[in-house]
mmCIF file of C-alpha atoms and ligand atoms in Angstrom:
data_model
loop_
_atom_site.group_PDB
_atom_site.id
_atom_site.type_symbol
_atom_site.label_atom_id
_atom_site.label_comp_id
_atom_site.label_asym_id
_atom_site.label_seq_id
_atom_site.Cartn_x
_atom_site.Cartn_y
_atom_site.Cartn_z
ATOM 1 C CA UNK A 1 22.311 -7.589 -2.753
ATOM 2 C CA UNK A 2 18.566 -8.087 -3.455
ATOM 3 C CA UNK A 3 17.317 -6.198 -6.585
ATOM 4 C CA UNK A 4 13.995 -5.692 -8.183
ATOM 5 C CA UNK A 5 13.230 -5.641 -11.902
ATOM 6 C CA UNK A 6 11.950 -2.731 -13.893
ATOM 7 C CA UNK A 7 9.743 -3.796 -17.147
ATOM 8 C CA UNK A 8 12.441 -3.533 -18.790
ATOM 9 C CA UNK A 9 14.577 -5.990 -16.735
ATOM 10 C CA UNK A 10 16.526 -3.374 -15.000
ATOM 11 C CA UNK A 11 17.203 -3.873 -11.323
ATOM 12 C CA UNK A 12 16.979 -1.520 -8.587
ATOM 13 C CA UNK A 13 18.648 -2.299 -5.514
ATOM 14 C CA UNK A 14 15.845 -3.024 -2.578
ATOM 15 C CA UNK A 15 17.316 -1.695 -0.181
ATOM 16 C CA UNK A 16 18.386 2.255 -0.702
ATOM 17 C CA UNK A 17 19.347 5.464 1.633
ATOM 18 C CA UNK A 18 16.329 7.712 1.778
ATOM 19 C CA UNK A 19 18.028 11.860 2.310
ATOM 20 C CA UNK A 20 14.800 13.487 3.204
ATOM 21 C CA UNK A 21 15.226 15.879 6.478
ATOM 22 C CA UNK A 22 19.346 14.889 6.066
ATOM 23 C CA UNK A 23 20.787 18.056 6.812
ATOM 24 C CA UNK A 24 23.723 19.410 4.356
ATOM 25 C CA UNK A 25 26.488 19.179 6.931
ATOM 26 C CA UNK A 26 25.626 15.516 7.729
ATOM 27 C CA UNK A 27 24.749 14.185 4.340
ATOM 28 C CA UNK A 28 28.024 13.854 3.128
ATOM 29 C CA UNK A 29 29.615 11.816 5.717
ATOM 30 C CA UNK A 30 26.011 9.566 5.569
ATOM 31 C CA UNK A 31 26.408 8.799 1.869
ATOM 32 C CA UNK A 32 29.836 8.181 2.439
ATOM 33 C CA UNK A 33 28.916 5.907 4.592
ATOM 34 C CA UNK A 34 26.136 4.005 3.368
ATOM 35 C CA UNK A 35 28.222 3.473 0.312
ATOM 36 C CA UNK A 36 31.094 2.030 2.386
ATOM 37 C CA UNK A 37 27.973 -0.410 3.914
ATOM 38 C CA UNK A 38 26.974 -1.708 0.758
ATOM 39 C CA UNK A 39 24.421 0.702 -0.167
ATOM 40 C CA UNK A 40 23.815 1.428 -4.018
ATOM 41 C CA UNK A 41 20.562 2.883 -4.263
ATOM 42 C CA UNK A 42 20.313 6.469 -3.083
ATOM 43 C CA UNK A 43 17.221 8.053 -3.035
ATOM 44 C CA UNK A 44 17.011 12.196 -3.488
ATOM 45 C CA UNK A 45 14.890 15.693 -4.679
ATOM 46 C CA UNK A 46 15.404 18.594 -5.652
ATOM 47 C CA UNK A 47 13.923 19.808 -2.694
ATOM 48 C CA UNK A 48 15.585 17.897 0.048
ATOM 49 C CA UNK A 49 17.696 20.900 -0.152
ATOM 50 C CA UNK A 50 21.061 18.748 0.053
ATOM 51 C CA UNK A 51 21.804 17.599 -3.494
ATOM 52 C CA UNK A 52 24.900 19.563 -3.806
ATOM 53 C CA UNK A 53 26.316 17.855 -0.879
ATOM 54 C CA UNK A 54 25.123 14.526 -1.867
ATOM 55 C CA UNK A 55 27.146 14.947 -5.072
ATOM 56 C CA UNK A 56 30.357 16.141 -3.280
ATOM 57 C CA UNK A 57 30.262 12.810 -1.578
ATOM 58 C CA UNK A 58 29.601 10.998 -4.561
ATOM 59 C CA UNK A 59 32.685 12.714 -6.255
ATOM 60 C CA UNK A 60 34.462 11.845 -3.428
ATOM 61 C CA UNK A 61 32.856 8.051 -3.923
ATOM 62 C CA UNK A 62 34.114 7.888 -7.339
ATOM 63 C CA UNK A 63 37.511 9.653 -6.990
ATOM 64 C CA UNK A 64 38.190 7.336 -4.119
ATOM 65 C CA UNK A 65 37.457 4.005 -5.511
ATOM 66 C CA UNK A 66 34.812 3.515 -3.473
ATOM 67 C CA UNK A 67 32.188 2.922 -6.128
ATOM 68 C CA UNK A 68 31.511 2.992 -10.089
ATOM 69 C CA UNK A 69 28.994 5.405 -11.102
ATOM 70 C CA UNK A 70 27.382 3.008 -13.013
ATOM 71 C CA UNK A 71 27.440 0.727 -9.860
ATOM 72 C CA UNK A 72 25.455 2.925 -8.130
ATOM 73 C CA UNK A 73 21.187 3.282 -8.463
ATOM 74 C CA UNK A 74 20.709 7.394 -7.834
ATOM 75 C CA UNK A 75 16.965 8.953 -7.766
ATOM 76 C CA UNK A 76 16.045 12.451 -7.826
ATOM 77 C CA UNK A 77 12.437 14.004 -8.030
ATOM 78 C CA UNK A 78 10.809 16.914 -10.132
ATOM 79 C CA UNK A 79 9.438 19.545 -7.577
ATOM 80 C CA UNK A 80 5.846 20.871 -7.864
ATOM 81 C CA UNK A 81 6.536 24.216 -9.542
ATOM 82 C CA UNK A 82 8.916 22.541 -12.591
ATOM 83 C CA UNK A 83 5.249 21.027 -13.929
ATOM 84 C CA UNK A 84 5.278 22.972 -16.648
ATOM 85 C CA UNK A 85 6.401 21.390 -20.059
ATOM 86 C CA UNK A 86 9.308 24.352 -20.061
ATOM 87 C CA UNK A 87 10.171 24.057 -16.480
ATOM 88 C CA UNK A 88 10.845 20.350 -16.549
ATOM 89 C CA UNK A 89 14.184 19.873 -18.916
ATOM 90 C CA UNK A 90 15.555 22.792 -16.515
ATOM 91 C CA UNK A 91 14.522 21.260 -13.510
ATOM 92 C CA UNK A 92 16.712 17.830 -14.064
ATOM 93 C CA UNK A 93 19.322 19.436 -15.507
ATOM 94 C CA UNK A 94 19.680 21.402 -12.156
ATOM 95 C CA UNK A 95 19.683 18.289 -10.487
ATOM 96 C CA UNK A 96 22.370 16.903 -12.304
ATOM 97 C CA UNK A 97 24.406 19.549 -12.227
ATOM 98 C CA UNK A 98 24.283 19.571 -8.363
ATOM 99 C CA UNK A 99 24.623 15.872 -8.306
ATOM 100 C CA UNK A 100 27.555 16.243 -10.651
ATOM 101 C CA UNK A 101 26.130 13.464 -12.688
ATOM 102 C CA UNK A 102 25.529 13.228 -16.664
ATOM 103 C CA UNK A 103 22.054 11.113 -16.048
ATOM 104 C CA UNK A 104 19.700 9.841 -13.257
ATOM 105 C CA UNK A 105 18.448 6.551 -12.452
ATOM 106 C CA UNK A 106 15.439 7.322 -11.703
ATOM 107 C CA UNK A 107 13.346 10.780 -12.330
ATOM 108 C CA UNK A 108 9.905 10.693 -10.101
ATOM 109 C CA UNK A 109 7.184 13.792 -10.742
ATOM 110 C CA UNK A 110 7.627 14.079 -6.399
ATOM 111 C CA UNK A 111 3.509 15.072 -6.302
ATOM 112 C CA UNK A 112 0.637 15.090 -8.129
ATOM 113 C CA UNK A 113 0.259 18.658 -7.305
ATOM 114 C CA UNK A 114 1.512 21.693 -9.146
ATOM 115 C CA UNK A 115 3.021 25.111 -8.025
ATOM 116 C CA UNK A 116 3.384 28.476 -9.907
ATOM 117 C CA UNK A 117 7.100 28.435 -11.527
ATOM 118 C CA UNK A 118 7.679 31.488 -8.260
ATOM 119 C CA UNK A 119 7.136 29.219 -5.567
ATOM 120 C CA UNK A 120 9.091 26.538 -4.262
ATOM 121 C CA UNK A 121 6.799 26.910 -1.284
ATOM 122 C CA UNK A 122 3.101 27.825 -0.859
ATOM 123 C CA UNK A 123 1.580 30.125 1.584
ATOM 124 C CA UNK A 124 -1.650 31.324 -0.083
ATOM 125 C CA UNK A 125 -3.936 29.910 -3.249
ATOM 126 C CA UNK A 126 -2.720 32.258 -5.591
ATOM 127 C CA UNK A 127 1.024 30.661 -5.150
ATOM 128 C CA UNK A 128 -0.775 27.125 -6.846
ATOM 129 C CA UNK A 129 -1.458 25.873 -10.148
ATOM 130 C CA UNK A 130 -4.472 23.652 -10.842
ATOM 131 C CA UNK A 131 -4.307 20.094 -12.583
ATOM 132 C CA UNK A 132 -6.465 21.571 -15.049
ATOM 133 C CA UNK A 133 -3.710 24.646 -15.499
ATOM 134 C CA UNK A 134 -0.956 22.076 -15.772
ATOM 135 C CA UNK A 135 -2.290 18.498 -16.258
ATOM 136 C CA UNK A 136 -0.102 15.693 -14.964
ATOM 137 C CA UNK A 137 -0.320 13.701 -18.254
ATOM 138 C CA UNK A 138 1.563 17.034 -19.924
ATOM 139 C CA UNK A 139 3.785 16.540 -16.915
ATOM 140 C CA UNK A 140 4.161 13.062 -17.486
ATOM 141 C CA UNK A 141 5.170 13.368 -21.553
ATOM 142 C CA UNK A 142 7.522 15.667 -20.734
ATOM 143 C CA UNK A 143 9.203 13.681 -18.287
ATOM 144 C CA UNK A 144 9.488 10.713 -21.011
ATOM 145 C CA UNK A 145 11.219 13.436 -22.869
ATOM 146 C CA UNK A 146 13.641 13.138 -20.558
ATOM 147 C CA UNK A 147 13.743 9.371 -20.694
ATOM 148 C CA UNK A 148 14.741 9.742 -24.389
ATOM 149 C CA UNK A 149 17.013 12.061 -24.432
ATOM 150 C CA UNK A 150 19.371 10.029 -21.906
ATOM 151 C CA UNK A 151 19.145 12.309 -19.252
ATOM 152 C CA UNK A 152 17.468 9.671 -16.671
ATOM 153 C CA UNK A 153 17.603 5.577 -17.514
ATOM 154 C CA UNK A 154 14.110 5.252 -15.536
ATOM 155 C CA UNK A 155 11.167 7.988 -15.558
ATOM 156 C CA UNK A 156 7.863 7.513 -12.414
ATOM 157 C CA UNK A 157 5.610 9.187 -9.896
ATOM 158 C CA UNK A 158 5.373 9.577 -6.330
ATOM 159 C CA UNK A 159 2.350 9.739 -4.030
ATOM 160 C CA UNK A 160 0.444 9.247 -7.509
ATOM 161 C CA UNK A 161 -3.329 7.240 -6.458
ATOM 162 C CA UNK A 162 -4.576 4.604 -8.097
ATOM 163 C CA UNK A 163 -6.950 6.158 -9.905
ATOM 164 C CA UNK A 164 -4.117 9.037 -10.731
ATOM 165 C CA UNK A 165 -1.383 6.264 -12.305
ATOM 166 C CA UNK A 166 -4.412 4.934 -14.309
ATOM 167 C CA UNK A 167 -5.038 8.258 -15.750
ATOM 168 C CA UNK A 168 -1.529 8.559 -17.029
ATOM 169 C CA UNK A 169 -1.784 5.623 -18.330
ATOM 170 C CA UNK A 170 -4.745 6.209 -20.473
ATOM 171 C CA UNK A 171 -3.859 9.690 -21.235
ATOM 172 C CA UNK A 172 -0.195 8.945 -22.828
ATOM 173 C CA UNK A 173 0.183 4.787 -23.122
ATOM 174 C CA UNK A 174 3.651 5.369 -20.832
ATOM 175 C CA UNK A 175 3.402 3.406 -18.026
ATOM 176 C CA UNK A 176 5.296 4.648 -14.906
ATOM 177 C CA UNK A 177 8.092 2.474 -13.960
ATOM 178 C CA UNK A 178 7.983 3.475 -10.814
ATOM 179 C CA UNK A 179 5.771 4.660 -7.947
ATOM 180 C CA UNK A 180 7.237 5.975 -4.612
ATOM 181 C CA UNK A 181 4.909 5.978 -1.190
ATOM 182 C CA UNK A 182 4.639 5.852 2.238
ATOM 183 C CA UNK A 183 4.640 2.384 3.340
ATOM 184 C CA UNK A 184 5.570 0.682 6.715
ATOM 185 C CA UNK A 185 3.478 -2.170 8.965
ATOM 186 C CA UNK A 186 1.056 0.782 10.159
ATOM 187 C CA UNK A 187 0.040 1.791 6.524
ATOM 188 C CA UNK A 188 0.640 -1.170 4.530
ATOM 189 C CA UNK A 189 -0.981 -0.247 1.125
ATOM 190 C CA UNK A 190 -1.925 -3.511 -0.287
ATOM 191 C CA UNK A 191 -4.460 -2.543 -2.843
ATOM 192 C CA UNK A 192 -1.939 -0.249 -4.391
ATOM 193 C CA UNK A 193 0.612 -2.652 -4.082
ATOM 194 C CA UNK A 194 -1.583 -5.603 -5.739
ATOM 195 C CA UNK A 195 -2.103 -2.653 -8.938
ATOM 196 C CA UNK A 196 1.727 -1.604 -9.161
ATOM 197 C CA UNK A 197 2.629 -5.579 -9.265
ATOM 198 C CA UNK A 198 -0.658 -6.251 -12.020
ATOM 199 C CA UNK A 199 0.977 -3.106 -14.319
ATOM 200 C CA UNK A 200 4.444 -3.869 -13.769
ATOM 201 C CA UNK A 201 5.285 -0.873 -11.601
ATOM 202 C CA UNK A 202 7.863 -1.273 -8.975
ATOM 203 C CA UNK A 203 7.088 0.395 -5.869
ATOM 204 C CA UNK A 204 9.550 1.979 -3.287
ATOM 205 C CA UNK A 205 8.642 2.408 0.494
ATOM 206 C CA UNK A 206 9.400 5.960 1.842
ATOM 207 C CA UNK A 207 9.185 6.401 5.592
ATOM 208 C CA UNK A 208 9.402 2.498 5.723
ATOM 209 C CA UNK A 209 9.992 2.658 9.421
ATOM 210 C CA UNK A 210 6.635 4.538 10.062
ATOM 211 C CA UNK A 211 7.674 7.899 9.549
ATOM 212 C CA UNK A 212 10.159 9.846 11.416
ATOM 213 C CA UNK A 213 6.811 10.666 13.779
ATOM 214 C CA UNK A 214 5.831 6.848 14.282
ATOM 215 C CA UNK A 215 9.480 5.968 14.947
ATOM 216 C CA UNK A 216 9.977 8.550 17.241
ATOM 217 C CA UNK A 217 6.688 8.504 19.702
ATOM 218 C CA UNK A 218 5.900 6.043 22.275
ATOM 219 C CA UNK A 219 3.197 4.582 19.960
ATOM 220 C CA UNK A 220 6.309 3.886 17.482
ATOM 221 C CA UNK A 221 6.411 0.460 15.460
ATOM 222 C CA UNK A 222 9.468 -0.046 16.916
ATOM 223 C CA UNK A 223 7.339 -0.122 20.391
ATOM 224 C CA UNK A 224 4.957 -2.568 19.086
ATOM 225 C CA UNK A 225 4.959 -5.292 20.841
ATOM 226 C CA UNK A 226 4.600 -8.577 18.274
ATOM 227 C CA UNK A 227 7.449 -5.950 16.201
ATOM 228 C CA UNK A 228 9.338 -6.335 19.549
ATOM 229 C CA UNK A 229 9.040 -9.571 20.138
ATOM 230 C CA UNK A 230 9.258 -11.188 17.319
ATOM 231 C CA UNK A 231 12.724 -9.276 16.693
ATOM 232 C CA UNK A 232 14.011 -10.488 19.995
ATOM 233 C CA UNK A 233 13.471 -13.905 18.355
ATOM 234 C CA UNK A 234 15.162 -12.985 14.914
ATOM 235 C CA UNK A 235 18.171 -11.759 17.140
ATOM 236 C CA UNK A 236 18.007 -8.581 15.313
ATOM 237 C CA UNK A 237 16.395 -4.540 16.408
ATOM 238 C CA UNK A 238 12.853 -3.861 15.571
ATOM 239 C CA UNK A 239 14.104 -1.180 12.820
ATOM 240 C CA UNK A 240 15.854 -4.355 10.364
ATOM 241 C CA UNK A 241 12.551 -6.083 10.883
ATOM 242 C CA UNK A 242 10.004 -3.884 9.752
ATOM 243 C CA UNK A 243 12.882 -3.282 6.775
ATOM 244 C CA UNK A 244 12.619 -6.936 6.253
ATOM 245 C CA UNK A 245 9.403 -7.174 6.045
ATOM 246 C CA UNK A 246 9.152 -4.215 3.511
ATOM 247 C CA UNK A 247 11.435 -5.957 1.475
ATOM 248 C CA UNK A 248 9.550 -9.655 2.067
ATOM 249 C CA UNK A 249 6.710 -7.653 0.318
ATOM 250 C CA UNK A 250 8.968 -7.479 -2.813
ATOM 251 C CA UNK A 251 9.720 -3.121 -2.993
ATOM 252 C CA UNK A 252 12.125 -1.351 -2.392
ATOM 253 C CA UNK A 253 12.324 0.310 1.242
ATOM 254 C CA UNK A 254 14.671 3.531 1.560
ATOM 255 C CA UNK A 255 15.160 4.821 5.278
ATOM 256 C CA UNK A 256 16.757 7.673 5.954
ATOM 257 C CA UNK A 257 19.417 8.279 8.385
ATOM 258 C CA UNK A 258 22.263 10.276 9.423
ATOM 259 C CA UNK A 259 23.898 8.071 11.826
ATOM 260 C CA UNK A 260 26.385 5.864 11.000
ATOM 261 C CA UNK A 261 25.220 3.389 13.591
ATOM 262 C CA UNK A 262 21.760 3.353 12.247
ATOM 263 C CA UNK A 263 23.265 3.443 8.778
ATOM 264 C CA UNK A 264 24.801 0.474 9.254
ATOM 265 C CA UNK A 265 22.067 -1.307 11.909
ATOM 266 C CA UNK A 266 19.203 -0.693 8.372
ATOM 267 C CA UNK A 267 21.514 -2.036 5.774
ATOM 268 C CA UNK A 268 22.030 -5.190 7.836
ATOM 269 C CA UNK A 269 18.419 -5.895 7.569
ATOM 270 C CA UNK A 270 19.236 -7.298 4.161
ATOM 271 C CA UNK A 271 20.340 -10.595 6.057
ATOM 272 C CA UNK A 272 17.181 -10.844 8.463
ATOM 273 C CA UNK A 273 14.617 -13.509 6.671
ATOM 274 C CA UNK A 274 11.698 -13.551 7.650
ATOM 275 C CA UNK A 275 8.761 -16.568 7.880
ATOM 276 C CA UNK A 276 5.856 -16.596 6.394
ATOM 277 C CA UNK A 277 4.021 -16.656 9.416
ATOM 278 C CA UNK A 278 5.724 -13.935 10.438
ATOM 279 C CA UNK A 279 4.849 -12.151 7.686
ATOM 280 C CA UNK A 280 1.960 -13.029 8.138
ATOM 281 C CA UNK A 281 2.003 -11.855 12.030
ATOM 282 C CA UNK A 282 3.055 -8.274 10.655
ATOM 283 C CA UNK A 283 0.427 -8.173 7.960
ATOM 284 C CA UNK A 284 -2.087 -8.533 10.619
ATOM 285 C CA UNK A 285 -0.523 -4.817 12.472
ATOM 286 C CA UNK A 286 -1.831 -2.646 9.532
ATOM 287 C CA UNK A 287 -3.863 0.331 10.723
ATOM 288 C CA UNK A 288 -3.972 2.206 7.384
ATOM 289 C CA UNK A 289 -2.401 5.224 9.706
ATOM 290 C CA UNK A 290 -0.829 7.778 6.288
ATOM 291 C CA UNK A 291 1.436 10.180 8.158
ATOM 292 C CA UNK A 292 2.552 12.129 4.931
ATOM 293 C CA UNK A 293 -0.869 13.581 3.941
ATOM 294 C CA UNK A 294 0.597 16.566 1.365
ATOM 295 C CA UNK A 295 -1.483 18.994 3.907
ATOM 296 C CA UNK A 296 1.223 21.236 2.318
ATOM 297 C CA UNK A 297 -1.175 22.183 -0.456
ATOM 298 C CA UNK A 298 -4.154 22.121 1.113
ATOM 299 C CA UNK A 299 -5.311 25.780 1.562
ATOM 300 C CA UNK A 300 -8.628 26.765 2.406
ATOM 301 C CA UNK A 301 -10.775 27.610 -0.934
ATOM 302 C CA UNK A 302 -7.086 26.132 -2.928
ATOM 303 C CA UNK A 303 -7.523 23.471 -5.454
ATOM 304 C CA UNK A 304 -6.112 20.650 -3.324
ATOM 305 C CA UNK A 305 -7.738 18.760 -0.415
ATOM 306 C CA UNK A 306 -6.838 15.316 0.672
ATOM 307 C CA UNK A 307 -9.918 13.700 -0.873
ATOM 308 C CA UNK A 308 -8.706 14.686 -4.255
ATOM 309 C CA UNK A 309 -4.876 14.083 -4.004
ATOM 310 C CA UNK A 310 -5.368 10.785 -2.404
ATOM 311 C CA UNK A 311 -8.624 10.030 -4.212
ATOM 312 C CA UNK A 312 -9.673 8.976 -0.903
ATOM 313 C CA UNK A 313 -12.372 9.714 1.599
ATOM 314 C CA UNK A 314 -10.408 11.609 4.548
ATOM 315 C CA UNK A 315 -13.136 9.921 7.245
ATOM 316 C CA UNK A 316 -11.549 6.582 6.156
ATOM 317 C CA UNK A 317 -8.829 7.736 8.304
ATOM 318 C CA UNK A 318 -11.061 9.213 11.230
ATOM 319 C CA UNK A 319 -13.027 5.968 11.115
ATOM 320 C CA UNK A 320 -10.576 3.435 12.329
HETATM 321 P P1 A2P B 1 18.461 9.433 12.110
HETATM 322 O O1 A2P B 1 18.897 10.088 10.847
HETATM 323 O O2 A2P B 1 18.870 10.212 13.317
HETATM 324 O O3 A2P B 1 18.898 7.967 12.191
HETATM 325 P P2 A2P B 1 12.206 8.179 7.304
HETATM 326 O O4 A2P B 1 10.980 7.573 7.927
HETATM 327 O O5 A2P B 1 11.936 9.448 6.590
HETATM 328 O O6 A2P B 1 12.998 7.179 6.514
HETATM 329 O O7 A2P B 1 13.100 8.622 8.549
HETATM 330 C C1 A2P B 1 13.562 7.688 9.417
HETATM 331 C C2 A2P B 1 13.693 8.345 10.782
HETATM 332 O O8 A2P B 1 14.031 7.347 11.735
HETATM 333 C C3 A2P B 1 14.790 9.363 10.840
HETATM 334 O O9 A2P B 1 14.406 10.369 11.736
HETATM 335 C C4 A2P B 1 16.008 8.602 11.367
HETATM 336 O O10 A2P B 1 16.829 9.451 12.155
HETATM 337 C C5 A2P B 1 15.359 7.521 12.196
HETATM 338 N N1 A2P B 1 16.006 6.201 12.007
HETATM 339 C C6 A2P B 1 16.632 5.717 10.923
HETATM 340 N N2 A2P B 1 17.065 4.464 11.120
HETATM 341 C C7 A2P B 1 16.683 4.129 12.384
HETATM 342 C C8 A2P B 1 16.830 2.967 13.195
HETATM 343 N N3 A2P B 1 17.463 1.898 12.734
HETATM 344 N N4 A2P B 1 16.306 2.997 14.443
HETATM 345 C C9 A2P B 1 15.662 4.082 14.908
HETATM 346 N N5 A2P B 1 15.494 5.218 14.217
HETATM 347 C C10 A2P B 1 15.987 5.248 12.959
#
C-alpha cells in the first residue's frame, strides 16, 4: 500500500473510501467491503449522516478479524455550527461515540464557514455566524485541543484557501497537517498543491473522479477522450486512471462508492503506473472546472459569497 507522510512522519494511506452521499443502509456492507479490498483509510463527517453505521461495520471489522483498529487510517470532520470553542470537544466526542472509537485519525474543521450552534442547515442569514463572530483561528486552537488531549492523532482543514491556511498559520504557529479539496484532471489545483507540499501539508483529493456530476454526465472525465484512450492502453477503466494519476501527484484520493464492483474496480488503481508523459498528457486536461462551490452558505445579503470563501474571483470560472 502507498502511504504519505505527515510532518511528523506519520503515514496516511493514499488511497481511502470517501462516504459522502453513502446512504446508511449501504454503508455498512461498503466499508465492509473496502476493508476486505485492502482499504485502510476511511474518510467521514459528522454530517454525512452515516457515522453510526460506519462504526457498526467497523465493530463488525474488528470483532471479525478483519482489521486492527490501529491498522486502520479513520477521518471525521467538525461541522459548521460546532465552531464555537464550547461546541467543538462535544462535537468529536459525538463522532466517536457513533464511530465507536476512543480517537480519530484525522479531525478536519469540514469549512471555513460557521453556523449558529441551532442549525445543522441554513435557510436564511440569521441561521449563520460570521468569521468575525467565530474566527477560524479560535476554531483552529480548539481543535489542537483536541490533538492534545488524544482524542484525534492528526488535526486539519478542508476547503481552507490559500490565503485562509496562511492565516491560521500566522494567527496560532499550528500548521494544519492536513488540507482536504476537490481535486480531479478537470480542477487540478496546482498552486495549492505547490503551497501544501512547500508547508508540509498533505493534501487529500475529494471528488477525485470529477464529482459525482462530472462522472455522471456525458461531458464526464471518464468520457474524455485522451482519459479513454490512454486507459485502453493501460488495460485498465478510465475511473483507476484518473485515481492514478491523483495519486502520481503524491495525495491522497478518496472516492466514494457503494458498489462493491466499483469498490473493488478504484482500489485496484493502486497497481496502474502511470508515465510521465502520461502524466504529463493528463496535466494538460485541466479546466479549473470547481463543482463543490459551498453555494450552501451563500445567501443573499449573508456573510458568505464565493469570492470570500474561495478567496477567488468567481469570473475566473465564467472566463474559461
Ligand atoms: P457509486 O457509489 O454508485 O459507485 P465522489 O466524487 O464524491 O467520490 O463520488 C463518486 C461518484 O462516482 C459516486 O456517485 C459513485 O457512485 C461513482 N463512482 C465511484 N467509483 C466509480 C467508478 N469506478 N466508475 C464510475 N463511477 C464511480
Amino acid at each position: 500500500m502507498i502511504e504519505l507522510r505527515f510532518a511528523n512522519n506519520d503515514l496516511i494511506p493514499t488511497m481511502g473510501i470517501g462516504t459522502w452521499l453513502s446512504k446508511p443502509n449501504e454503508v455498512y456492507n461498503a466499508i465492509i467491503t473496502a476493508i476486505k479490498a485492502g482499504y485502510r483509510h476511511i474518510d467521514c463527517a459528522y454530517i454525512y449522516k452515516n457515522e453510526k453505521e460506519i462504526g457498526e461495520a467497523l465493530q463488525f471489522a474488528f470483532i471479525n478479524g478483519l482489521v486492527k483498529r490501529e491498522e486502520l487510517f479513520i477521518t471525521s470532520k467538525l461541522w459548521n455550527n460546532s465552531h464555537e470553542k464550547a461546541q467543538i470537544e462535544p462535537a468529536i466526542k459525538q463522532t466517536l461515540n457513533d464511530l465507536q472509537l476512543d480517537y480519530l485519525d484525522l479531525y478536519l474543521m469540514h469549512w471555513p464557514i460557521a453556523f449558529k450552534r441551532e442549525f445543522e442547515q441554513v435557510k436564511s442569514i440569521e441561521n449563520l455566524a460570521s468569521l468575525q463572530d467565530i474566527p477560524l483561528e479560535e476554531t483552529w486552537l480548539g481543535m489542537a485541543e483536541l490533538k492534545k488531549n488524544g482524542l484525534t492523532k492528526h488535526i486539519g482543514v478542508s476547503n481552507f484557501s490559500q490565503k485562509k491556511l496562511q492565516h491560521l498559520i500566522d494567527t496560532t504557529q499550528i500548521v494544519p497537517e492536513n488540507n482536504q479539496i476537490e481535486i480531479h484532471p478537470y480542477f487540478q489545483q496546482k498552486k495549492m498543491r505547490g503551497y501544501c507540499k512547500q508547508n508540509n501539508i498533505v493534501v487529500t483529493a475529494y471528488s477525485p473522479l470529477g464529482s459525482r456530476h462530472l462522472t455522471k454526465s456525458e461531458n464526464g472525465i471518464s468520457e474524455n477522450l485522451i482519459i479513454r484512450n490512454m486507459a485502453e492502453r493501460y488495460n485498465c477503466t478510465p475511473a483507476q486512471l484518473i485515481l492514478a494519476w491523483g495519486m502520481a501527484q503524491g495525495i491522497s484520493v478518496i472516492p466514494k462508492s457503494t458498489n462493491t464492483d466499483r469498490i473493488n474496480e478504484n482500489y485496484n488503481a493502486v497497481n496502474v503506473h502511470l508515465r510521465p508523459e502520461d502524466i504529463d498528457a493528463i496535466n494538460m486536461v485541466d479546466e479549473n472546472n470547481r463543482q463543490s462551490k459551498g453555494l450552501f452558505a451563500v445567501l443573499p445579503d449573508g456573510y458568505y459569497s464565493y469570492a470570500n470563501i474561495w478567496d477567488e474571483d468567481p469570473f475566473v470560472l465564467l472566463k474559461k
